[in-house]
PDB file of C-alpha atoms in Angstrom:
ATOM      1  CA  GLU A   1      -2.682  23.613 -42.604  1.00  0.00           C
ATOM      2  CA  VAL A   2      -5.316  23.960 -39.892  1.00  0.00           C
ATOM      3  CA  VAL A   3      -8.106  21.728 -38.605  1.00  0.00           C
ATOM      4  CA  LEU A   4     -10.903  23.429 -36.685  1.00  0.00           C
ATOM      5  CA  TYR A   5     -12.405  20.768 -34.448  1.00  0.00           C
ATOM      6  CA  SER A   6     -15.696  21.019 -32.564  1.00  0.00           C
ATOM      7  CA  TYR A   7     -16.661  18.254 -30.166  1.00  0.00           C
ATOM      8  CA  TRP A   8     -20.364  19.116 -30.575  1.00  0.00           C
ATOM      9  CA  LEU A   9     -22.527  19.831 -33.612  1.00  0.00           C
ATOM     10  CA  TYR A  10     -23.805  22.905 -31.838  1.00  0.00           C
ATOM     11  CA  VAL A  11     -22.564  26.317 -30.690  1.00  0.00           C
ATOM     12  CA  THR A  12     -18.866  25.445 -30.851  1.00  0.00           C
ATOM     13  CA  ALA A  13     -19.326  24.227 -34.434  1.00  0.00           C
ATOM     14  CA  GLN A  14     -20.759  27.641 -35.306  1.00  0.00           C
ATOM     15  CA  VAL A  15     -17.666  29.271 -33.789  1.00  0.00           C
ATOM     16  CA  ALA A  16     -15.433  27.028 -35.906  1.00  0.00           C
ATOM     17  CA  ILE A  17     -17.375  28.014 -39.043  1.00  0.00           C
ATOM     18  CA  TYR A  18     -16.916  31.712 -38.263  1.00  0.00           C
ATOM     19  CA  LEU A  19     -13.193  31.182 -37.678  1.00  0.00           C
ATOM     20  CA  LYS A  20     -12.824  29.415 -40.997  1.00  0.00           C
ATOM     21  CA  LYS A  21     -14.523  32.272 -42.845  1.00  0.00           C
ATOM     22  CA  GLN A  22     -12.307  34.777 -41.075  1.00  0.00           C
ATOM     23  CA  PHE A  23      -8.935  33.105 -41.486  1.00  0.00           C
ATOM     24  CA  GLN A  24      -9.006  30.601 -44.362  1.00  0.00           C
ATOM     25  CA  SER A  25      -7.395  33.094 -46.775  1.00  0.00           C
ATOM     26  CA  ARG A  26      -4.310  33.305 -44.527  1.00  0.00           C
ATOM     27  CA  VAL A  27      -3.386  29.601 -44.478  1.00  0.00           C
ATOM     28  CA  LYS A  28      -2.596  26.935 -47.045  1.00  0.00           C
ATOM     29  CA  LYS A  29      -5.628  24.849 -46.122  1.00  0.00           C
ATOM     30  CA  MET A  30      -8.256  24.942 -43.412  1.00  0.00           C
ATOM     31  CA  VAL A  31     -10.913  22.333 -42.719  1.00  0.00           C
ATOM     32  CA  CYS A  32     -13.759  22.492 -40.221  1.00  0.00           C
ATOM     33  CA  ILE A  33     -15.119  19.303 -38.635  1.00  0.00           C
ATOM     34  CA  ALA A  34     -17.625  18.491 -35.893  1.00  0.00           C
ATOM     35  CA  ARG A  35     -18.344  15.421 -33.854  1.00  0.00           C
ATOM     36  CA  ALA A  36     -21.989  14.754 -32.957  1.00  0.00           C
ATOM     37  CA  HIS A  37     -23.450  12.756 -30.076  1.00  0.00           C
ATOM     38  CA  GLY A  38     -27.061  12.807 -28.868  1.00  0.00           C
ATOM     39  CA  PHE A  39     -28.766  16.065 -27.982  1.00  0.00           C
ATOM     40  CA  ASP A  40     -27.012  17.748 -30.929  1.00  0.00           C
ATOM     41  CA  ILE A  41     -28.303  15.113 -33.386  1.00  0.00           C
ATOM     42  CA  TYR A  42     -31.849  14.134 -32.420  1.00  0.00           C
ATOM     43  CA  GLU A  43     -33.984  17.233 -32.686  1.00  0.00           C
ATOM     44  CA  GLU A  44     -36.979  15.602 -31.030  1.00  0.00           C
ATOM     45  CA  LEU A  45     -35.011  15.417 -27.770  1.00  0.00           C
ATOM     46  CA  ARG A  46     -34.920  19.214 -27.506  1.00  0.00           C
ATOM     47  CA  GLY A  47     -37.895  20.202 -29.627  1.00  0.00           C
ATOM     48  CA  TYR A  48     -35.736  22.419 -31.821  1.00  0.00           C
ATOM     49  CA  LEU A  49     -32.061  22.598 -32.765  1.00  0.00           C
ATOM     50  CA  PRO A  50     -31.316  26.073 -34.174  1.00  0.00           C
ATOM     51  CA  PHE A  51     -29.150  26.205 -37.320  1.00  0.00           C
ATOM     52  CA  GLN A  52     -28.642  22.413 -37.496  1.00  0.00           C
ATOM     53  CA  GLN A  53     -29.019  22.360 -41.273  1.00  0.00           C
ATOM     54  CA  GLN A  54     -26.711  25.353 -41.711  1.00  0.00           C
ATOM     55  CA  LEU A  55     -24.097  23.698 -39.484  1.00  0.00           C
ATOM     56  CA  VAL A  56     -24.184  20.420 -41.410  1.00  0.00           C
ATOM     57  CA  GLU A  57     -23.929  22.279 -44.713  1.00  0.00           C
ATOM     58  CA  ALA A  58     -21.100  24.553 -43.593  1.00  0.00           C
ATOM     59  CA  VAL A  59     -18.676  22.126 -41.949  1.00  0.00           C
ATOM     60  CA  ASP A  60     -16.428  19.942 -44.101  1.00  0.00           C
ATOM     61  CA  LYS A  61     -17.148  16.747 -42.200  1.00  0.00           C
ATOM     62  CA  VAL A  62     -19.572  15.543 -39.499  1.00  0.00           C
ATOM     63  CA  TYR A  63     -18.582  12.579 -37.333  1.00  0.00           C
ATOM     64  CA  PRO A  64     -21.501  11.142 -35.307  1.00  0.00           C
ATOM     65  CA  CYS A  65     -20.385   8.816 -32.532  1.00  0.00           C
ATOM     66  CA  SER A  66     -22.825   6.067 -33.594  1.00  0.00           C
ATOM     67  CA  GLU A  67     -24.139   4.487 -36.772  1.00  0.00           C
ATOM     68  CA  ASN A  68     -27.623   5.336 -35.546  1.00  0.00           C
ATOM     69  CA  GLY A  69     -26.688   9.023 -35.426  1.00  0.00           C
ATOM     70  CA  THR A  70     -25.074   8.848 -38.863  1.00  0.00           C
ATOM     71  CA  GLU A  71     -28.152   7.267 -40.442  1.00  0.00           C
ATOM     72  CA  TYR A  72     -30.399   9.828 -38.752  1.00  0.00           C
ATOM     73  CA  LEU A  73     -28.452  12.822 -40.092  1.00  0.00           C
ATOM     74  CA  GLN A  74     -27.980  11.305 -43.550  1.00  0.00           C
ATOM     75  CA  ALA A  75     -31.725  10.752 -43.839  1.00  0.00           C
ATOM     76  CA  LYS A  76     -32.478  14.235 -42.577  1.00  0.00           C
ATOM     77  CA  PHE A  77     -29.922  15.968 -44.829  1.00  0.00           C
ATOM     78  CA  PRO A  78     -29.495  13.698 -47.883  1.00  0.00           C
ATOM     79  CA  ALA A  79     -27.635  16.357 -49.875  1.00  0.00           C
ATOM     80  CA  CYS A  80     -24.888  16.234 -47.221  1.00  0.00           C
ATOM     81  CA  ALA A  81     -24.876  12.463 -46.679  1.00  0.00           C
ATOM     82  CA  GLY A  82     -21.385  12.081 -48.163  1.00  0.00           C
ATOM     83  CA  LYS A  83     -19.788  14.238 -45.506  1.00  0.00           C
ATOM     84  CA  ILE A  84     -21.394  12.398 -42.561  1.00  0.00           C
ATOM     85  CA  GLU A  85     -19.348   9.450 -41.275  1.00  0.00           C
ATOM     86  CA  THR A  86     -19.362   7.469 -38.027  1.00  0.00           C
ATOM     87  CA  ALA A  87     -16.349   7.785 -35.730  1.00  0.00           C
ATOM     88  CA  TYR A  88     -16.635   5.779 -32.529  1.00  0.00           C
ATOM     89  CA  LEU A  89     -15.354   7.171 -29.283  1.00  0.00           C
ATOM     90  CA  GLY A  90     -13.394   4.867 -26.999  1.00  0.00           C
ATOM     91  CA  THR A  91     -12.000   4.332 -23.524  1.00  0.00           C
ATOM     92  CA  TYR A  92      -8.563   3.370 -22.271  1.00  0.00           C
ATOM     93  CA  ASP A  93      -7.610   0.058 -20.731  1.00  0.00           C
ATOM     94  CA  HIS A  94      -7.649   0.162 -16.932  1.00  0.00           C
ATOM     95  CA  GLY A  95      -7.659  -3.578 -16.386  1.00  0.00           C
ATOM     96  CA  LEU A  96     -10.338  -6.068 -15.363  1.00  0.00           C
ATOM     97  CA  ASN A  97     -12.987  -5.817 -12.699  1.00  0.00           C
ATOM     98  CA  PRO A  98     -12.223  -8.093  -9.698  1.00  0.00           C
ATOM     99  CA  ASP A  99     -13.873 -11.502  -9.506  1.00  0.00           C
ATOM    100  CA  ALA A 100     -17.439 -11.402  -8.243  1.00  0.00           C
ATOM    101  CA  ASP A 101     -18.248 -11.506  -4.541  1.00  0.00           C
ATOM    102  CA  LYS A 102     -20.133 -14.782  -4.071  1.00  0.00           C
ATOM    103  CA  ASN A 103     -22.015 -13.368  -1.092  1.00  0.00           C
ATOM    104  CA  SER A 104     -23.757 -10.578  -3.002  1.00  0.00           C
ATOM    105  CA  PHE A 105     -24.892  -9.454  -6.444  1.00  0.00           C
ATOM    106  CA  HIS A 106     -23.586  -5.952  -7.105  1.00  0.00           C
ATOM    107  CA  ILE A 107     -25.471  -3.721  -9.560  1.00  0.00           C
ATOM    108  CA  VAL A 108     -23.907  -0.428 -10.673  1.00  0.00           C
ATOM    109  CA  SER A 109     -25.301   2.491 -12.640  1.00  0.00           C
ATOM    110  CA  CYS A 110     -23.304   5.563 -13.649  1.00  0.00           C
ATOM    111  CA  SER A 111     -24.780   8.817 -14.929  1.00  0.00           C
ATOM    112  CA  ARG A 112     -25.820  12.268 -13.928  1.00  0.00           C
ATOM    113  CA  MET A 113     -29.025  12.300 -11.919  1.00  0.00           C
ATOM    114  CA  ALA A 114     -31.308  13.767 -14.600  1.00  0.00           C
ATOM    115  CA  LYS A 115     -34.831  13.006 -15.749  1.00  0.00           C
ATOM    116  CA  VAL A 116     -33.657  11.410 -19.014  1.00  0.00           C
ATOM    117  CA  LYS A 117     -31.635   8.819 -17.054  1.00  0.00           C
ATOM    118  CA  ARG A 118     -34.785   7.538 -15.262  1.00  0.00           C
ATOM    119  CA  ILE A 119     -32.999   6.403 -12.091  1.00  0.00           C
ATOM    120  CA  ASP A 120     -36.416   6.199 -10.446  1.00  0.00           C
ATOM    121  CA  LEU A 121     -37.089   3.061 -12.485  1.00  0.00           C
ATOM    122  CA  ILE A 122     -34.072   1.343 -10.944  1.00  0.00           C
ATOM    123  CA  VAL A 123     -35.447   2.180  -7.499  1.00  0.00           C
ATOM    124  CA  ASP A 124     -38.844   0.789  -8.547  1.00  0.00           C
ATOM    125  CA  ALA A 125     -37.303  -2.486  -9.745  1.00  0.00           C
ATOM    126  CA  LEU A 126     -35.142  -2.928  -6.650  1.00  0.00           C
ATOM    127  CA  ASN A 127     -38.181  -2.262  -4.487  1.00  0.00           C
ATOM    128  CA  LEU A 128     -39.825  -5.251  -6.131  1.00  0.00           C
ATOM    129  CA  LEU A 129     -36.768  -7.437  -5.513  1.00  0.00           C
ATOM    130  CA  GLN A 130     -35.998  -6.579  -1.910  1.00  0.00           C
ATOM    131  CA  ASN A 131     -38.676  -8.853  -0.441  1.00  0.00           C
ATOM    132  CA  GLU A 132     -37.364 -11.928  -2.291  1.00  0.00           C
ATOM    133  CA  ASN A 133     -34.360 -12.353   0.000  1.00  0.00           C
ATOM    134  CA  LEU A 134     -31.883 -11.850  -2.850  1.00  0.00           C
ATOM    135  CA  PRO A 135     -28.326 -10.724  -2.005  1.00  0.00           C
ATOM    136  CA  VAL A 136     -28.532  -7.508  -4.045  1.00  0.00           C
ATOM    137  CA  LYS A 137     -26.647  -4.285  -3.509  1.00  0.00           C
ATOM    138  CA  TRP A 138     -26.718  -1.188  -5.725  1.00  0.00           C
ATOM    139  CA  THR A 139     -24.214   1.600  -6.288  1.00  0.00           C
ATOM    140  CA  HIS A 140     -24.927   4.684  -8.375  1.00  0.00           C
ATOM    141  CA  LEU A 141     -21.921   6.710  -9.497  1.00  0.00           C
ATOM    142  CA  GLY A 142     -22.833  10.330 -10.225  1.00  0.00           C
ATOM    143  CA  GLY A 143     -24.801  13.274  -8.920  1.00  0.00           C
ATOM    144  CA  GLY A 144     -27.133  15.917 -10.271  1.00  0.00           C
ATOM    145  CA  ASP A 145     -30.395  17.738  -9.748  1.00  0.00           C
ATOM    146  CA  LEU A 146     -32.329  14.616  -8.736  1.00  0.00           C
ATOM    147  CA  LEU A 147     -29.785  13.221  -6.268  1.00  0.00           C
ATOM    148  CA  GLU A 148     -31.676  14.277  -3.137  1.00  0.00           C
ATOM    149  CA  HIS A 149     -34.957  13.031  -4.601  1.00  0.00           C
ATOM    150  CA  ILE A 150     -33.432   9.595  -5.257  1.00  0.00           C
ATOM    151  CA  ARG A 151     -31.728   9.588  -1.869  1.00  0.00           C
ATOM    152  CA  GLY A 152     -35.092  10.269  -0.207  1.00  0.00           C
ATOM    153  CA  ARG A 153     -36.745   7.404  -2.078  1.00  0.00           C
ATOM    154  CA  VAL A 154     -33.908   5.037  -1.174  1.00  0.00           C
ATOM    155  CA  ASN A 155     -34.160   5.927   2.512  1.00  0.00           C
ATOM    156  CA  GLN A 156     -37.923   5.422   2.536  1.00  0.00           C
ATOM    157  CA  GLU A 157     -38.317   2.400   0.256  1.00  0.00           C
ATOM    158  CA  LEU A 158     -35.143   0.310   0.023  1.00  0.00           C
ATOM    159  CA  ASN A 159     -34.736  -0.775   3.614  1.00  0.00           C
ATOM    160  CA  HIS A 160     -33.464  -4.277   2.837  1.00  0.00           C
ATOM    161  CA  ILE A 161     -30.977  -3.508   0.064  1.00  0.00           C
ATOM    162  CA  GLN A 162     -27.517  -2.037   0.553  1.00  0.00           C
ATOM    163  CA  VAL A 163     -27.349   1.176  -1.492  1.00  0.00           C
ATOM    164  CA  GLU A 164     -24.556   3.679  -2.073  1.00  0.00           C
ATOM    165  CA  LEU A 165     -25.164   6.956  -3.919  1.00  0.00           C
ATOM    166  CA  THR A 166     -21.748   8.530  -4.407  1.00  0.00           C
ATOM    167  CA  GLY A 167     -22.831  11.906  -5.754  1.00  0.00           C
ATOM    168  CA  MET A 168     -20.630  13.642  -8.299  1.00  0.00           C
ATOM    169  CA  ILE A 169     -17.139  12.123  -8.488  1.00  0.00           C
ATOM    170  CA  PRO A 170     -14.175  12.636 -10.875  1.00  0.00           C
ATOM    171  CA  ASN A 171     -13.824  10.207 -13.760  1.00  0.00           C
ATOM    172  CA  LYS A 172     -10.597   8.798 -12.295  1.00  0.00           C
ATOM    173  CA  GLU A 173     -12.595   7.717  -9.228  1.00  0.00           C
ATOM    174  CA  VAL A 174     -15.051   5.878 -11.477  1.00  0.00           C
ATOM    175  CA  TYR A 175     -12.146   3.860 -12.887  1.00  0.00           C
ATOM    176  CA  SER A 176     -10.761   3.301  -9.401  1.00  0.00           C
ATOM    177  CA  PHE A 177     -14.146   2.008  -8.277  1.00  0.00           C
ATOM    178  CA  TYR A 178     -14.264  -0.551 -11.080  1.00  0.00           C
ATOM    179  CA  GLN A 179     -10.686  -1.597 -10.344  1.00  0.00           C
ATOM    180  CA  ASN A 180     -11.379  -2.265  -6.678  1.00  0.00           C
ATOM    181  CA  HIS A 181     -15.039  -3.330  -6.310  1.00  0.00           C
ATOM    182  CA  PRO A 182     -16.513  -6.495  -7.849  1.00  0.00           C
ATOM    183  CA  VAL A 183     -19.486  -5.576 -10.074  1.00  0.00           C
ATOM    184  CA  ASP A 184     -21.865  -8.160 -11.514  1.00  0.00           C
ATOM    185  CA  LEU A 185     -24.097  -5.999 -13.717  1.00  0.00           C
ATOM    186  CA  PHE A 186     -24.124  -2.466 -15.120  1.00  0.00           C
ATOM    187  CA  VAL A 187     -27.604  -0.991 -15.672  1.00  0.00           C
ATOM    188  CA  ASN A 188     -28.576   1.920 -17.925  1.00  0.00           C
ATOM    189  CA  VAL A 189     -32.281   2.737 -18.310  1.00  0.00           C
ATOM    190  CA  SER A 190     -32.100   6.081 -20.143  1.00  0.00           C
ATOM    191  CA  SER A 191     -34.956   7.178 -22.366  1.00  0.00           C
ATOM    192  CA  SER A 192     -32.429   8.451 -24.935  1.00  0.00           C
ATOM    193  CA  GLU A 193     -28.696   8.154 -25.580  1.00  0.00           C
ATOM    194  CA  GLY A 194     -26.071   8.839 -28.194  1.00  0.00           C
ATOM    195  CA  LEU A 195     -23.473   6.117 -27.588  1.00  0.00           C
ATOM    196  CA  PRO A 196     -22.919   5.966 -23.819  1.00  0.00           C
ATOM    197  CA  VAL A 197     -19.308   6.268 -22.719  1.00  0.00           C
ATOM    198  CA  SER A 198     -20.416   4.972 -19.316  1.00  0.00           C
ATOM    199  CA  ILE A 199     -21.220   1.637 -20.970  1.00  0.00           C
ATOM    200  CA  MET A 200     -17.884   1.622 -22.806  1.00  0.00           C
ATOM    201  CA  GLU A 201     -16.148   2.084 -19.463  1.00  0.00           C
ATOM    202  CA  ALA A 202     -18.101  -0.765 -17.879  1.00  0.00           C
ATOM    203  CA  ILE A 203     -17.506  -3.298 -20.650  1.00  0.00           C
ATOM    204  CA  SER A 204     -13.794  -2.408 -20.758  1.00  0.00           C
ATOM    205  CA  PHE A 205     -13.637  -3.990 -17.294  1.00  0.00           C
ATOM    206  CA  GLY A 206     -15.627  -7.040 -18.430  1.00  0.00           C
ATOM    207  CA  ILE A 207     -18.845  -5.970 -16.682  1.00  0.00           C
ATOM    208  CA  PRO A 208     -22.018  -7.158 -18.489  1.00  0.00           C
ATOM    209  CA  VAL A 209     -24.703  -4.580 -19.273  1.00  0.00           C
ATOM    210  CA  LEU A 210     -28.485  -4.398 -19.126  1.00  0.00           C
ATOM    211  CA  ALA A 211     -29.616  -1.315 -21.056  1.00  0.00           C
ATOM    212  CA  THR A 212     -32.532   0.237 -22.892  1.00  0.00           C
ATOM    213  CA  ASP A 213     -32.513  -0.063 -26.675  1.00  0.00           C
ATOM    214  CA  VAL A 214     -32.193   3.646 -27.491  1.00  0.00           C
ATOM    215  CA  GLY A 215     -29.954   5.699 -29.783  1.00  0.00           C
ATOM    216  CA  GLY A 216     -26.737   3.853 -30.554  1.00  0.00           C
ATOM    217  CA  THR A 217     -26.828   1.621 -27.466  1.00  0.00           C
ATOM    218  CA  SER A 218     -27.467  -1.478 -29.607  1.00  0.00           C
ATOM    219  CA  GLU A 219     -24.058  -0.868 -31.216  1.00  0.00           C
ATOM    220  CA  ILE A 220     -22.345  -1.362 -27.873  1.00  0.00           C
ATOM    221  CA  VAL A 221     -24.685  -3.878 -26.170  1.00  0.00           C
ATOM    222  CA  GLU A 222     -25.336  -7.113 -28.049  1.00  0.00           C
ATOM    223  CA  ASN A 223     -27.727  -9.676 -26.606  1.00  0.00           C
ATOM    224  CA  SER A 224     -25.856 -12.573 -24.979  1.00  0.00           C
ATOM    225  CA  VAL A 225     -22.466 -11.128 -26.029  1.00  0.00           C
ATOM    226  CA  ASP A 226     -21.928  -8.388 -23.452  1.00  0.00           C
ATOM    227  CA  GLY A 227     -25.383  -8.191 -21.894  1.00  0.00           C
ATOM    228  CA  ASN A 228     -28.933  -7.569 -23.025  1.00  0.00           C
ATOM    229  CA  LEU A 229     -31.180  -4.832 -24.351  1.00  0.00           C
ATOM    230  CA  ILE A 230     -34.634  -4.071 -22.975  1.00  0.00           C
ATOM    231  CA  PRO A 231     -37.382  -1.979 -24.600  1.00  0.00           C
ATOM    232  CA  VAL A 232     -37.359   1.729 -23.828  1.00  0.00           C
ATOM    233  CA  ASP A 233     -40.941   1.502 -22.522  1.00  0.00           C
ATOM    234  CA  PHE A 234     -40.219  -1.355 -20.083  1.00  0.00           C
ATOM    235  CA  LYS A 235     -42.063  -1.715 -16.789  1.00  0.00           C
ATOM    236  CA  PRO A 236     -40.247  -1.991 -13.424  1.00  0.00           C
ATOM    237  CA  GLU A 237     -41.455  -5.594 -13.175  1.00  0.00           C
ATOM    238  CA  GLU A 238     -39.589  -6.447 -16.377  1.00  0.00           C
ATOM    239  CA  LEU A 239     -36.374  -4.848 -15.150  1.00  0.00           C
ATOM    240  CA  ALA A 240     -36.668  -6.702 -11.847  1.00  0.00           C
ATOM    241  CA  GLU A 241     -37.173  -9.982 -13.694  1.00  0.00           C
ATOM    242  CA  ARG A 242     -34.151  -9.415 -15.955  1.00  0.00           C
ATOM    243  CA  ILE A 243     -31.977  -8.636 -12.932  1.00  0.00           C
ATOM    244  CA  LYS A 244     -33.160 -11.902 -11.323  1.00  0.00           C
ATOM    245  CA  GLU A 245     -32.143 -13.764 -14.466  1.00  0.00           C
ATOM    246  CA  TYR A 246     -28.610 -12.411 -14.124  1.00  0.00           C
ATOM    247  CA  ILE A 247     -28.488 -13.312 -10.434  1.00  0.00           C
ATOM    248  CA  GLN A 248     -29.344 -16.898 -11.367  1.00  0.00           C
ATOM    249  CA  ILE A 249     -26.656 -17.287 -14.063  1.00  0.00           C
ATOM    250  CA  PRO A 250     -24.184 -20.035 -13.008  1.00  0.00           C
ATOM    251  CA  SER A 251     -20.710 -18.766 -12.150  1.00  0.00           C
ATOM    252  CA  GLU A 252     -19.008 -20.437 -15.127  1.00  0.00           C
ATOM    253  CA  GLU A 253     -21.499 -18.868 -17.558  1.00  0.00           C
ATOM    254  CA  MET A 254     -20.978 -15.494 -15.919  1.00  0.00           C
ATOM    255  CA  LYS A 255     -17.205 -15.832 -16.345  1.00  0.00           C
ATOM    256  CA  ALA A 256     -17.720 -16.589 -20.034  1.00  0.00           C
ATOM    257  CA  LEU A 257     -20.023 -13.580 -20.377  1.00  0.00           C
ATOM    258  CA  ARG A 258     -17.444 -11.329 -18.752  1.00  0.00           C
ATOM    259  CA  THR A 259     -14.863 -12.595 -21.260  1.00  0.00           C
ATOM    260  CA  THR A 260     -17.036 -11.875 -24.311  1.00  0.00           C
ATOM    261  CA  THR A 261     -17.956  -8.497 -22.801  1.00  0.00           C
ATOM    262  CA  ARG A 262     -14.320  -7.497 -22.560  1.00  0.00           C
ATOM    263  CA  GLY A 263     -13.758  -8.890 -26.059  1.00  0.00           C
ATOM    264  CA  LEU A 264     -16.424  -6.663 -27.613  1.00  0.00           C
ATOM    265  CA  TRP A 265     -14.784  -3.617 -26.030  1.00  0.00           C
ATOM    266  CA  LYS A 266     -11.384  -4.640 -27.407  1.00  0.00           C
ATOM    267  CA  GLU A 267     -12.864  -5.065 -30.874  1.00  0.00           C
ATOM    268  CA  ARG A 268     -14.802  -1.795 -31.132  1.00  0.00           C
ATOM    269  CA  PHE A 269     -14.136   0.725 -28.396  1.00  0.00           C
ATOM    270  CA  GLN A 270     -10.440   0.847 -27.527  1.00  0.00           C
ATOM    271  CA  ALA A 271      -9.473   4.509 -27.417  1.00  0.00           C
ATOM    272  CA  VAL A 272      -5.913   3.908 -28.637  1.00  0.00           C
ATOM    273  CA  ARG A 273      -7.111   2.275 -31.838  1.00  0.00           C
ATOM    274  CA  ASN A 274     -10.175   4.436 -32.484  1.00  0.00           C
ATOM    275  CA  TYR A 275      -8.450   7.771 -31.924  1.00  0.00           C
ATOM    276  CA  ASP A 276      -5.405   6.772 -33.953  1.00  0.00           C
ATOM    277  CA  LEU A 277      -7.728   5.913 -36.853  1.00  0.00           C
ATOM    278  CA  PHE A 278      -9.643   9.159 -36.360  1.00  0.00           C
ATOM    279  CA  ALA A 279      -6.432  11.202 -36.479  1.00  0.00           C
ATOM    280  CA  LYS A 280      -5.358   9.437 -39.683  1.00  0.00           C
ATOM    281  CA  ASN A 281      -8.733  10.226 -41.271  1.00  0.00           C
ATOM    282  CA  LEU A 282      -8.326  13.894 -40.343  1.00  0.00           C
ATOM    283  CA  LEU A 283      -4.940  13.974 -42.028  1.00  0.00           C
ATOM    284  CA  LYS A 284      -6.519  12.683 -45.221  1.00  0.00           C
ATOM    285  CA  LEU A 285      -8.806  15.719 -45.312  1.00  0.00           C
TER     286      LEU A 285
END
């Protein structure tokens, strides 16, 4: 019995389909499944996704990583709705983020430096805040094509805020950073997302999140539970104001928010539980 597993509903899924056609007569049973995330679900993000309908029809099961993705594909391909089922990803437990540094408010973002991540908007918001004598510092974990552009803007515009742009770093260093540096707020301002693993990682440490309401993000960020959602078309002034609101939260309320943040991760996005359930579902196929 063989399971052909593609992490993307894209080229690798097509390879799995070809393999099934080639070899299914030689084994007792062969099933072909595909996960699906963001760019491989929402066609409007790319303009065109070749063979998406053929892929959905040909695989035995499609597992989007968010309910939003599941509903999108079920509506687009109603004849295949029964084979499309949400399967959340998850992250492993690496402990809690250290207690906050009372002398500063540390904002962290983590992503590749790409247009869709809109890191420029974080720079815009911090530029508005830096003249208000607020103890803000910002760290961005990740590199990419726009790193030097962002670095140039930081050097020119953010003269009164401590900023660290790490560039590309291994995932284990991301975890190490959260284990050793107090973080008050994680910020994600993407114009589109599937279900961001970067947010799962942050909330696993008890770090509250401020994020745009796109894709499946609302399934991982609940207002006043582990952070807040902002509209995708927000203005830098709105982001700056929301950051100020977090800076002004009393310490006891922030501790409570960190507790509920960690609790939401435990409930929905623990890798050990989610992947064990996923494996059991595959066995049922």
